XYZ file of C-alpha atoms in Angstrom:
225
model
C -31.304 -16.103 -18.199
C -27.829 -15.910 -19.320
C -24.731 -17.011 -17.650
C -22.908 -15.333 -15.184
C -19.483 -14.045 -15.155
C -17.312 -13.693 -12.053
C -13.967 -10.943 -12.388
C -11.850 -12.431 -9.811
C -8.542 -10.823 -9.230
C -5.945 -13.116 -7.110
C -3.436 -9.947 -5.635
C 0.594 -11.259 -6.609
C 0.007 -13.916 -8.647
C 2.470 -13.336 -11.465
C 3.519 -16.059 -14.481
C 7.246 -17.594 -15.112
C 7.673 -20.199 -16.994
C 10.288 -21.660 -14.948
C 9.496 -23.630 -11.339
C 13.096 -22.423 -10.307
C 12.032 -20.287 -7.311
C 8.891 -19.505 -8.146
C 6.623 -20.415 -5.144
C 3.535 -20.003 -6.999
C 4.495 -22.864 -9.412
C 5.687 -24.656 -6.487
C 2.902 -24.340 -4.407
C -0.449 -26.847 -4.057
C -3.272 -25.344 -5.880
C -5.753 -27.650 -7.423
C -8.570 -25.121 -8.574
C -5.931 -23.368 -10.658
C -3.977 -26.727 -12.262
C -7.607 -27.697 -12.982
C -8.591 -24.437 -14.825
C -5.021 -23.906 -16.370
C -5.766 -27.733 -18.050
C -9.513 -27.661 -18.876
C -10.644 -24.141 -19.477
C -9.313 -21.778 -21.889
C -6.738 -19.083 -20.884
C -3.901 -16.474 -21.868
C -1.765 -14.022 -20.063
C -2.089 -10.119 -19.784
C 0.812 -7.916 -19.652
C 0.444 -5.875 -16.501
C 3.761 -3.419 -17.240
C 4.592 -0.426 -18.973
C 2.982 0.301 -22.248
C 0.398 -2.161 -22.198
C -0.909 -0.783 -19.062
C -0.596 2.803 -20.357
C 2.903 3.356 -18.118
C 6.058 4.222 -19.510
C 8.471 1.386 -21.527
C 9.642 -0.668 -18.760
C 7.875 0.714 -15.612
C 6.587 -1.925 -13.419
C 2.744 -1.743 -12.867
C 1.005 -1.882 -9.532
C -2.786 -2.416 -7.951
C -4.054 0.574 -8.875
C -3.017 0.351 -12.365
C -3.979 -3.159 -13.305
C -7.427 -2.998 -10.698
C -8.059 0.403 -13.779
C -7.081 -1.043 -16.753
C -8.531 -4.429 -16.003
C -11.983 -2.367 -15.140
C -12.133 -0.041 -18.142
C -11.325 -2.914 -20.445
C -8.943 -0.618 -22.569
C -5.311 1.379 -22.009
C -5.903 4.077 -20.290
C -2.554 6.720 -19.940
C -1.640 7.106 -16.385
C -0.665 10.263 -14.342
C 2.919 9.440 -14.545
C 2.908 9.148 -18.691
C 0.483 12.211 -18.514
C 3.081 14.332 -16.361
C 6.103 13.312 -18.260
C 4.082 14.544 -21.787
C 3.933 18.084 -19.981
C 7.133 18.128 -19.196
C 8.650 17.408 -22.207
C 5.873 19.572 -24.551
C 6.670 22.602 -22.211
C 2.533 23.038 -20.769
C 3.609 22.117 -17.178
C 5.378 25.366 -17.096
C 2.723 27.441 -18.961
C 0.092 25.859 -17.038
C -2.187 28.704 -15.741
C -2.958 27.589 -12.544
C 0.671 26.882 -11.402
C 1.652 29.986 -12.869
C -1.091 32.242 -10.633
C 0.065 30.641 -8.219
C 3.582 31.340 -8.092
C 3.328 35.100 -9.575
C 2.054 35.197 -5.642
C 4.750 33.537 -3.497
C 8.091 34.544 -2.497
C 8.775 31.443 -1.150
C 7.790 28.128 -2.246
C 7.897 24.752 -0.294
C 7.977 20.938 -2.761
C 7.000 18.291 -0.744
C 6.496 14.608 -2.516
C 7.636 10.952 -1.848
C 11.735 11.313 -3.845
C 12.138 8.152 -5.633
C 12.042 7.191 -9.765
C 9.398 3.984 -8.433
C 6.838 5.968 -10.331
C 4.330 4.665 -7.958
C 3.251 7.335 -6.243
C 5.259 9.562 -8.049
C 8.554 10.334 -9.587
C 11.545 12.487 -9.248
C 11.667 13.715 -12.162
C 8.235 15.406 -11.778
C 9.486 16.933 -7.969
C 12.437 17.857 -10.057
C 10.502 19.874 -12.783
C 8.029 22.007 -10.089
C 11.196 23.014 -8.094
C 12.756 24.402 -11.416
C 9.827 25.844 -12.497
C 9.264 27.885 -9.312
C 12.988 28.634 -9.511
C 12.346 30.256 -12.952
C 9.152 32.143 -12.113
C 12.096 34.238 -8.943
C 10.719 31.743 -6.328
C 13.192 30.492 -3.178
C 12.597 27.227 -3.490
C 12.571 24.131 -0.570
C 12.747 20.848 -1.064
C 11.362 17.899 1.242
C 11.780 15.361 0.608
C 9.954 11.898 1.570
C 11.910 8.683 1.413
C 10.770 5.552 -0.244
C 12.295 2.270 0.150
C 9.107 0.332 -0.612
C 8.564 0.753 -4.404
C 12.226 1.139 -4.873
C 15.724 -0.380 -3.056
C 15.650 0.125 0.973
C 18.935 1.664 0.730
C 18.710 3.914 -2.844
C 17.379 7.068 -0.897
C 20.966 8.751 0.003
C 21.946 8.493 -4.217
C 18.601 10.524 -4.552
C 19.150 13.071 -1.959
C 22.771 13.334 -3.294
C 21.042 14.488 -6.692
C 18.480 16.148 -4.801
C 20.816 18.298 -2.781
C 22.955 18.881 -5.999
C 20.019 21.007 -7.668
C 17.763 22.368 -4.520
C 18.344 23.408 -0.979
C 16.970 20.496 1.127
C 14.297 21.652 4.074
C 13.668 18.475 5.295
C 13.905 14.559 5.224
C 11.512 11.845 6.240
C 10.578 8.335 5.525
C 7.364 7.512 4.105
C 6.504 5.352 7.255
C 5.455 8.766 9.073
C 4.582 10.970 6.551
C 2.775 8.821 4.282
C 0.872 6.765 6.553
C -2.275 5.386 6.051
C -3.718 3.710 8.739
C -4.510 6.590 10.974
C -1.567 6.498 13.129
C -1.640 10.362 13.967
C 1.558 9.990 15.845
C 3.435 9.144 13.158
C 1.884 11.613 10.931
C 2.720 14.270 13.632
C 6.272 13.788 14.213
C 6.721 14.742 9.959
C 4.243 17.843 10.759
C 6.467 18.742 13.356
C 9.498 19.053 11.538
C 7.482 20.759 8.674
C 6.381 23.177 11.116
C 9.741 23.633 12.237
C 9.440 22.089 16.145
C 12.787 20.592 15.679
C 16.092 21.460 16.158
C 17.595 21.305 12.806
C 20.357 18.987 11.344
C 23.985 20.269 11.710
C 24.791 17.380 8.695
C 23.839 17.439 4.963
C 20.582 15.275 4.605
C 22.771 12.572 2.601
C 24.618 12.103 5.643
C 22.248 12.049 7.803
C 20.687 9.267 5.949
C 23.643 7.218 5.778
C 24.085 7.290 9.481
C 20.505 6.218 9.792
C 21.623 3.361 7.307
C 24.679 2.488 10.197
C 21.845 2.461 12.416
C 20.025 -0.285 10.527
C 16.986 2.133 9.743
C 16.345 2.101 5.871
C 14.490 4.593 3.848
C 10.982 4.160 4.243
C 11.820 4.147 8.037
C 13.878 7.895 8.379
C 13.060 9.766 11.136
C 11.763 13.241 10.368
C 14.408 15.705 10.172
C 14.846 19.010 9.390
């Protein structure tokens, strides 16, 4: 019987060669001083190209948990996306275009951020002018980050957001992206989509910033329309 082999992934553990700040260095851990001496090891690159992300673009779980499984660089959505952009078949894609040959009006809704987590602004960006193009009136809603980028870099984006698209609606990602079945959060973003809220009498920029006087950052906006 051969031996076994155990894939153990440790979440956050990242490698510096300095001790300056770096709690992991700092920290008690026999089992891995032991293994780091006596067993063979190297390092894996868990950012941009070598993960199949664009040059310079932080990784994340999903990304490393895929590449680490498939044992080979696999392109992700976001370098994908950005290739159909720039080559022109996002536009000409059939589906999309159906679709929009249909509508008079057309609604974007996405998490507005360059983290390139979830997603990116450029790709919200590229839909809205593409229904623009194809005689659409075109919305924007945007969702709010502040996890996978600064707490307090949402108002630049809506600034740029607002410079290109008419806004619909704002909301952090704490209520509209929730995941751990908190309908009531989920509802109060539904309710504003469905328009069961008085609307803003401020630009969505500002309304943000007064949020930020409030001490609420990005991921936390409350829905508003």
């Amino acid at each position: 019987m051969g031996q076994k082999t155990i894939l153990l992934i440790t979440d956050g553990i990242g490698f510096n060669a300095s001790d300056k700040f770096n709690a992991f260095a700092n920290a008690k851990k026999p089992a891995y001083d032991y293994l780091f001496k006596n067993v063979p090891n190297t390092l894996l690159r868990t950012s941009g190209l070598a993960v199949g992300l664009p040059q310079g673009q932080m990784g994340n779980s999903e990304v490393g948990h895929m590449t680490i499984g498939s044992g080979r660089i696999l392109y992700q959505n976001l370098v994908k996306i950005d290739r159909a952009i720039d080559e022109g078949s996002l536009e000409k894609n059939e589906a999309l275009q159906s679709l929009l040959s249909k509508c008079r009006r057309v609604h974007v809704i996405g998490l507005y951020s360059d983290g390139g987590v979830h997603s990116h602004l450029r790709h919200f960006d590229a839909i809205c002018e593409i229904a623009q193009n194809a005689g659409c009136e075109t919305w924007a809603h945007a969702i709010t980050d502040g996890r996978d980028v600064s707490p307090s870099s949402g108002v630049e984006f809506l600034k740029h957001l607002q410079a290109k698209f008419k806004v619909a609606s704002v909301c952090g990602r704490f209520y509209a992206m929730d995941r751990d079945k908190r309908f009531d959060r989920v509802k109060r973003a539904y309710d504003v989509l469905m328009g069961e809220t008085a609307p803003l009498e401020i630009s969505p920029s500002r309304y943000i910033l007064q949020s930020y006087e409030r001490g609420v950052s990005d991921e936390f906006i409350e829905p508003a329309s």
